[in-house]
mmCIF file of C-alpha atoms in Angstrom:
data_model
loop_
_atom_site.group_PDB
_atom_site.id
_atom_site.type_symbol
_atom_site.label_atom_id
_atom_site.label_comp_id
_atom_site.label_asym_id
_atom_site.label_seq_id
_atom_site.Cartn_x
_atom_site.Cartn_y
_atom_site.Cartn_z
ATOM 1 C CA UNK A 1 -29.425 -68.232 66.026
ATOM 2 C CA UNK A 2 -29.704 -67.841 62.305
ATOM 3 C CA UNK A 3 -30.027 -64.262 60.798
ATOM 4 C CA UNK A 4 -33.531 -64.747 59.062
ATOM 5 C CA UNK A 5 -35.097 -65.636 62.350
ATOM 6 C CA UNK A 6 -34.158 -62.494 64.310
ATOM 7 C CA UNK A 7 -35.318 -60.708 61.419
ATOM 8 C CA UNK A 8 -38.527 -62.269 61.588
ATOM 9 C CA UNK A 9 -39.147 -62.005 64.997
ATOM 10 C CA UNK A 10 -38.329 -58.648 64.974
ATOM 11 C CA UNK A 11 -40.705 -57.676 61.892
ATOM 12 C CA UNK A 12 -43.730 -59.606 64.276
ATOM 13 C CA UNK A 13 -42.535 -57.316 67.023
ATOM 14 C CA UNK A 14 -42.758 -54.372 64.388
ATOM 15 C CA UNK A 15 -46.194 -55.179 63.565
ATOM 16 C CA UNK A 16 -46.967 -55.252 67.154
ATOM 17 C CA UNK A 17 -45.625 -51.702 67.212
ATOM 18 C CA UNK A 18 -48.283 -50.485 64.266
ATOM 19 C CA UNK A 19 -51.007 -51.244 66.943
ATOM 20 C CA UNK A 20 -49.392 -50.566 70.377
ATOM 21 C CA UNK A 21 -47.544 -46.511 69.131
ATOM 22 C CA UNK A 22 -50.792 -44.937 68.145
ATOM 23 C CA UNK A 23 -52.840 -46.916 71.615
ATOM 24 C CA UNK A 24 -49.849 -45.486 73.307
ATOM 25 C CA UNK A 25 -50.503 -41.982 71.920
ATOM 26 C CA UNK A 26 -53.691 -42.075 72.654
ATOM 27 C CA UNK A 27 -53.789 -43.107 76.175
ATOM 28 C CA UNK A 28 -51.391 -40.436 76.708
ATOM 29 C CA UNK A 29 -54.277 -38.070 75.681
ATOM 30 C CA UNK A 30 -56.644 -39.632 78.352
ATOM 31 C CA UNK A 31 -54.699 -40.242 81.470
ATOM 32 C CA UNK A 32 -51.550 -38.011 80.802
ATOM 33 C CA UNK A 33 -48.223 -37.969 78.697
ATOM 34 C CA UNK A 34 -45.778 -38.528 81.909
ATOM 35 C CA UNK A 35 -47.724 -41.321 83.188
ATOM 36 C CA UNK A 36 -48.034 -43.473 80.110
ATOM 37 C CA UNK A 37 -43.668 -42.257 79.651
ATOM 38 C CA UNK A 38 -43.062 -43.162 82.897
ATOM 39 C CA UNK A 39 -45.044 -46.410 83.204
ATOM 40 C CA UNK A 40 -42.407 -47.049 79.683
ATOM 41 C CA UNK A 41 -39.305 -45.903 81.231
ATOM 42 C CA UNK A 42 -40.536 -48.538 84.383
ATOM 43 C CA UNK A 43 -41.195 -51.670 82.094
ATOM 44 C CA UNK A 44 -38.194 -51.160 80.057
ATOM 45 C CA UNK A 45 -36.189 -50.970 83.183
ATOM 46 C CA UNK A 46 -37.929 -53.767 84.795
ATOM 47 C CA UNK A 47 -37.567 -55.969 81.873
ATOM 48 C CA UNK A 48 -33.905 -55.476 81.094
ATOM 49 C CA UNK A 49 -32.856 -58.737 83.085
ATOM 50 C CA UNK A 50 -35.433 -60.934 82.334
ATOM 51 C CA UNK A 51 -35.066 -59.446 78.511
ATOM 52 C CA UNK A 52 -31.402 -60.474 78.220
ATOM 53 C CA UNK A 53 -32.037 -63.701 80.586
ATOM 54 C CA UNK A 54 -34.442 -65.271 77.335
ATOM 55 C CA UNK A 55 -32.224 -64.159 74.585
ATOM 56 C CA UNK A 56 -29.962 -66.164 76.433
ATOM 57 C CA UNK A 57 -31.386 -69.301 76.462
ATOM 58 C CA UNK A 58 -31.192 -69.383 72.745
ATOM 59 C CA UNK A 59 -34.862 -70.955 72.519
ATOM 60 C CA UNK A 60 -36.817 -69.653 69.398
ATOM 61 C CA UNK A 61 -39.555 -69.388 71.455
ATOM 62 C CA UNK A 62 -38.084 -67.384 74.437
ATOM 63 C CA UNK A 63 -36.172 -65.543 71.935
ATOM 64 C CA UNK A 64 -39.242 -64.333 70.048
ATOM 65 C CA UNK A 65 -41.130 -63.748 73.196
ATOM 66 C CA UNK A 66 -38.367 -61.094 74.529
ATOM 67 C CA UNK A 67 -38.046 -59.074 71.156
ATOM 68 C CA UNK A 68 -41.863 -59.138 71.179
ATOM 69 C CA UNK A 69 -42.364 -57.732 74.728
ATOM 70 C CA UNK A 70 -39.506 -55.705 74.383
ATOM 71 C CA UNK A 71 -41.204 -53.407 72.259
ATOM 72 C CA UNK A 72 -44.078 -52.672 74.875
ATOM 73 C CA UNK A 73 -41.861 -50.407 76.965
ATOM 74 C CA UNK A 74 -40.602 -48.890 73.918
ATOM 75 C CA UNK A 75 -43.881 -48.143 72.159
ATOM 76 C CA UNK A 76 -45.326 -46.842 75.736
ATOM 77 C CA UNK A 77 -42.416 -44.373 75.380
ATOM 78 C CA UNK A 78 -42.861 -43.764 71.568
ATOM 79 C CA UNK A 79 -46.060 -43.080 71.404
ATOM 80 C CA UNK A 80 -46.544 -40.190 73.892
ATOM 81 C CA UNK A 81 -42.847 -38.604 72.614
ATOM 82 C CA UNK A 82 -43.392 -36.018 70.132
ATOM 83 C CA UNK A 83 -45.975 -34.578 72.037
ATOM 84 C CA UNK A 84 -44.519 -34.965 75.312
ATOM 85 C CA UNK A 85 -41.161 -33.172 73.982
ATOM 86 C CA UNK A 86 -43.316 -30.430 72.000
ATOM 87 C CA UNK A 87 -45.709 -29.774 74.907
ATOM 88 C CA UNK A 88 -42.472 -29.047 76.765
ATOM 89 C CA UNK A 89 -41.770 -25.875 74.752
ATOM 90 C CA UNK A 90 -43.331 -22.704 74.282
ATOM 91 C CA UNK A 91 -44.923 -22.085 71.261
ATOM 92 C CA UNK A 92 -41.794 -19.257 70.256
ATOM 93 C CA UNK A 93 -38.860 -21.607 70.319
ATOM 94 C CA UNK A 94 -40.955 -25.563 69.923
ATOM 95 C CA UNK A 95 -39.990 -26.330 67.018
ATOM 96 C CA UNK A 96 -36.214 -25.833 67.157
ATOM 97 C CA UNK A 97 -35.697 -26.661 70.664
ATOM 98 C CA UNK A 98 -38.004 -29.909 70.020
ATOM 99 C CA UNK A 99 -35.981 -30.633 67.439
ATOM 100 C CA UNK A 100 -32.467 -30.246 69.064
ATOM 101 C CA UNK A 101 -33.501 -31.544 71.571
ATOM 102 C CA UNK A 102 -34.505 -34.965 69.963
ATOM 103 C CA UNK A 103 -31.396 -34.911 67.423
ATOM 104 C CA UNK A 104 -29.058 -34.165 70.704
ATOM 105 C CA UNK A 105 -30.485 -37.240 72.227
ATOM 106 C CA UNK A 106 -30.150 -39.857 69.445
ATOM 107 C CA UNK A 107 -26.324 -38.235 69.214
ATOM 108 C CA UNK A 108 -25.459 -38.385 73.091
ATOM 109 C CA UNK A 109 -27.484 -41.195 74.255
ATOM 110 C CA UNK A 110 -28.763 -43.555 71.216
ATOM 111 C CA UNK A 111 -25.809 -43.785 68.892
ATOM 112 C CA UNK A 112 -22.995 -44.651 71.337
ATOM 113 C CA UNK A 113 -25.518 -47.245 73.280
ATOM 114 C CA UNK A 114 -24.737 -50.181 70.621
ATOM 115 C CA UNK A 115 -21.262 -49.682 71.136
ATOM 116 C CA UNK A 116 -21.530 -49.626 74.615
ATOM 117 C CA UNK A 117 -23.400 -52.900 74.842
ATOM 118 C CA UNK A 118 -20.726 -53.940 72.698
ATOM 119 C CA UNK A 119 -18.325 -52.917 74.924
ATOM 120 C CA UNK A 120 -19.782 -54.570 78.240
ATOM 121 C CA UNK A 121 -20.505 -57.150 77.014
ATOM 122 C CA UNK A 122 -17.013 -57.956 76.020
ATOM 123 C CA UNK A 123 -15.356 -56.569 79.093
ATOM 124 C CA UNK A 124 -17.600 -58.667 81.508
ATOM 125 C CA UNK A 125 -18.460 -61.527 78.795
ATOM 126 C CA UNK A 126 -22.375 -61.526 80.091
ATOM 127 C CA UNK A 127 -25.396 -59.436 78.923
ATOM 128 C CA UNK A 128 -25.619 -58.353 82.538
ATOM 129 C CA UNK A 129 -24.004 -55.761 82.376
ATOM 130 C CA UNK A 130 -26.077 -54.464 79.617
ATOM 131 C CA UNK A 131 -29.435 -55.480 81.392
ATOM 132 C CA UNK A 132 -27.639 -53.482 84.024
ATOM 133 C CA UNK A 133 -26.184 -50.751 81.923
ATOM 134 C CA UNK A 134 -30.496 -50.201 80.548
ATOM 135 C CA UNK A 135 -31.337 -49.710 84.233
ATOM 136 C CA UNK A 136 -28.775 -47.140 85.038
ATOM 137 C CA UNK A 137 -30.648 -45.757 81.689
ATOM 138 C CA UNK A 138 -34.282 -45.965 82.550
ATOM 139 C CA UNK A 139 -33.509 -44.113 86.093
ATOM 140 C CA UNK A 140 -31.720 -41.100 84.458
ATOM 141 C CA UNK A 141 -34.559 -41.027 82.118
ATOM 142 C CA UNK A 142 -37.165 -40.990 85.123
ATOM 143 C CA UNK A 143 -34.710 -38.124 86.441
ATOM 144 C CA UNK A 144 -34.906 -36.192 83.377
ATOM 145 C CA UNK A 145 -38.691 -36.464 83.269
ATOM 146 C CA UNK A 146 -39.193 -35.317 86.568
ATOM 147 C CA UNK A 147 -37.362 -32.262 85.589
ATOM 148 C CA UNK A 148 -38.848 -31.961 82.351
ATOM 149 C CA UNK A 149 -41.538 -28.633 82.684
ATOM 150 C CA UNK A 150 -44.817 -29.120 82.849
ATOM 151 C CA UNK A 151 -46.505 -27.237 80.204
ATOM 152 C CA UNK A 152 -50.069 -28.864 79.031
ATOM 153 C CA UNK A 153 -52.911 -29.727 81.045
ATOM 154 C CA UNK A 154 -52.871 -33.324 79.658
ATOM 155 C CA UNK A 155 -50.010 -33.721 82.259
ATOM 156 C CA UNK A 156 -52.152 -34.135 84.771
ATOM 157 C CA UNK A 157 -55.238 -35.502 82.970
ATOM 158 C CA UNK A 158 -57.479 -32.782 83.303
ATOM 159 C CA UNK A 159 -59.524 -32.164 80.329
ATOM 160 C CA UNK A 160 -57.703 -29.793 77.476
ATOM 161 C CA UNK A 161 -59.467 -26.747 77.163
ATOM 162 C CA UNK A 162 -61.994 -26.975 74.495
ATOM 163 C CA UNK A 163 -60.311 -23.833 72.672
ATOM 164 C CA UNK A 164 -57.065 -25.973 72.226
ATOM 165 C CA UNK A 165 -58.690 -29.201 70.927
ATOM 166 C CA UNK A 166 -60.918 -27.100 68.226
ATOM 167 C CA UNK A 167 -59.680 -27.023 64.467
ATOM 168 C CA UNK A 168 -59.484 -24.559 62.271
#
């Protein structure tokens, strides 16, 4: 497919993603941050195949379709993040650890995963191993929320007491 095509499909997906990040965020603030992450971490996982099976086919339309629903289990992750990895701190060491944290992350899990596609996909000459390689992904990210403290009421969707949602 021809470069200015992916590019616009993904900038429609983008301006999906102006909408869907802040919903995302604030449904996290109604039913809970780990629910609306996990139902993310689920979708992406369960859309990994199917994902890879359309940007197979090479059809603009089933091409456009996965980058566009791609981003749903992304921005269901996105938008509950910062506060879900802030929330997970105390207040002495948030900041720093949030931040670590985050920039750990992108360096351990997010930079090498391009070249890992890369790499599977050459080795196996199929995007199933990818799909494949995105569910292995999703599951330790499940993991790692399970073990992630609960700090925040909003974790369970009880109401935040009023002396933490008052502004100065």
């Amino acid at each position: 497919m021809n470069q200015g095509s992916l590019l616009d499909y993904t900038l429609i997906a983008a301006a999906l993603s102006l909408f869907s990040i802040p919903f995302f965020g604030w449904l996290s603030d109604r039913i809970g941050r780990r629910r609306v992450y996990a139902a993310g971490i689920i979708v992406t996982g369960l859309f990994a195949f199917p994902y890879y099976a359309m940007l197979d086919t090479k059809s603009a339309g089933l091409v456009l379709a996965a980058i566009v629903l791609s981003v749903i289990g992304h921005d269901m992750q996105y938008g509950p993040q910062a506060a879900l990895i802030a929330e997970s701190f105390e207040p002495e060491v948030r900041y720093s650890a949030a931040g670590l944290g985050y920039q750990l992350a992108s360096l351990v899990a997010g930079g090498p995963a391009p070249l890992i596609a890369t790499a599977l996909l050459v080795h196996f000459g199929s995007s199933t191993a990818i799909a494949a390689y995105i569910v292995i992904c999703a599951v330790i990210s499940l993991t790692a929320l399970w073990l992630l403290p609960r700090r925040r009421t909003t974790d369970d969707s009880e109401p935040v007491p009023a002396e933490l949602t008052t502004h100065a």
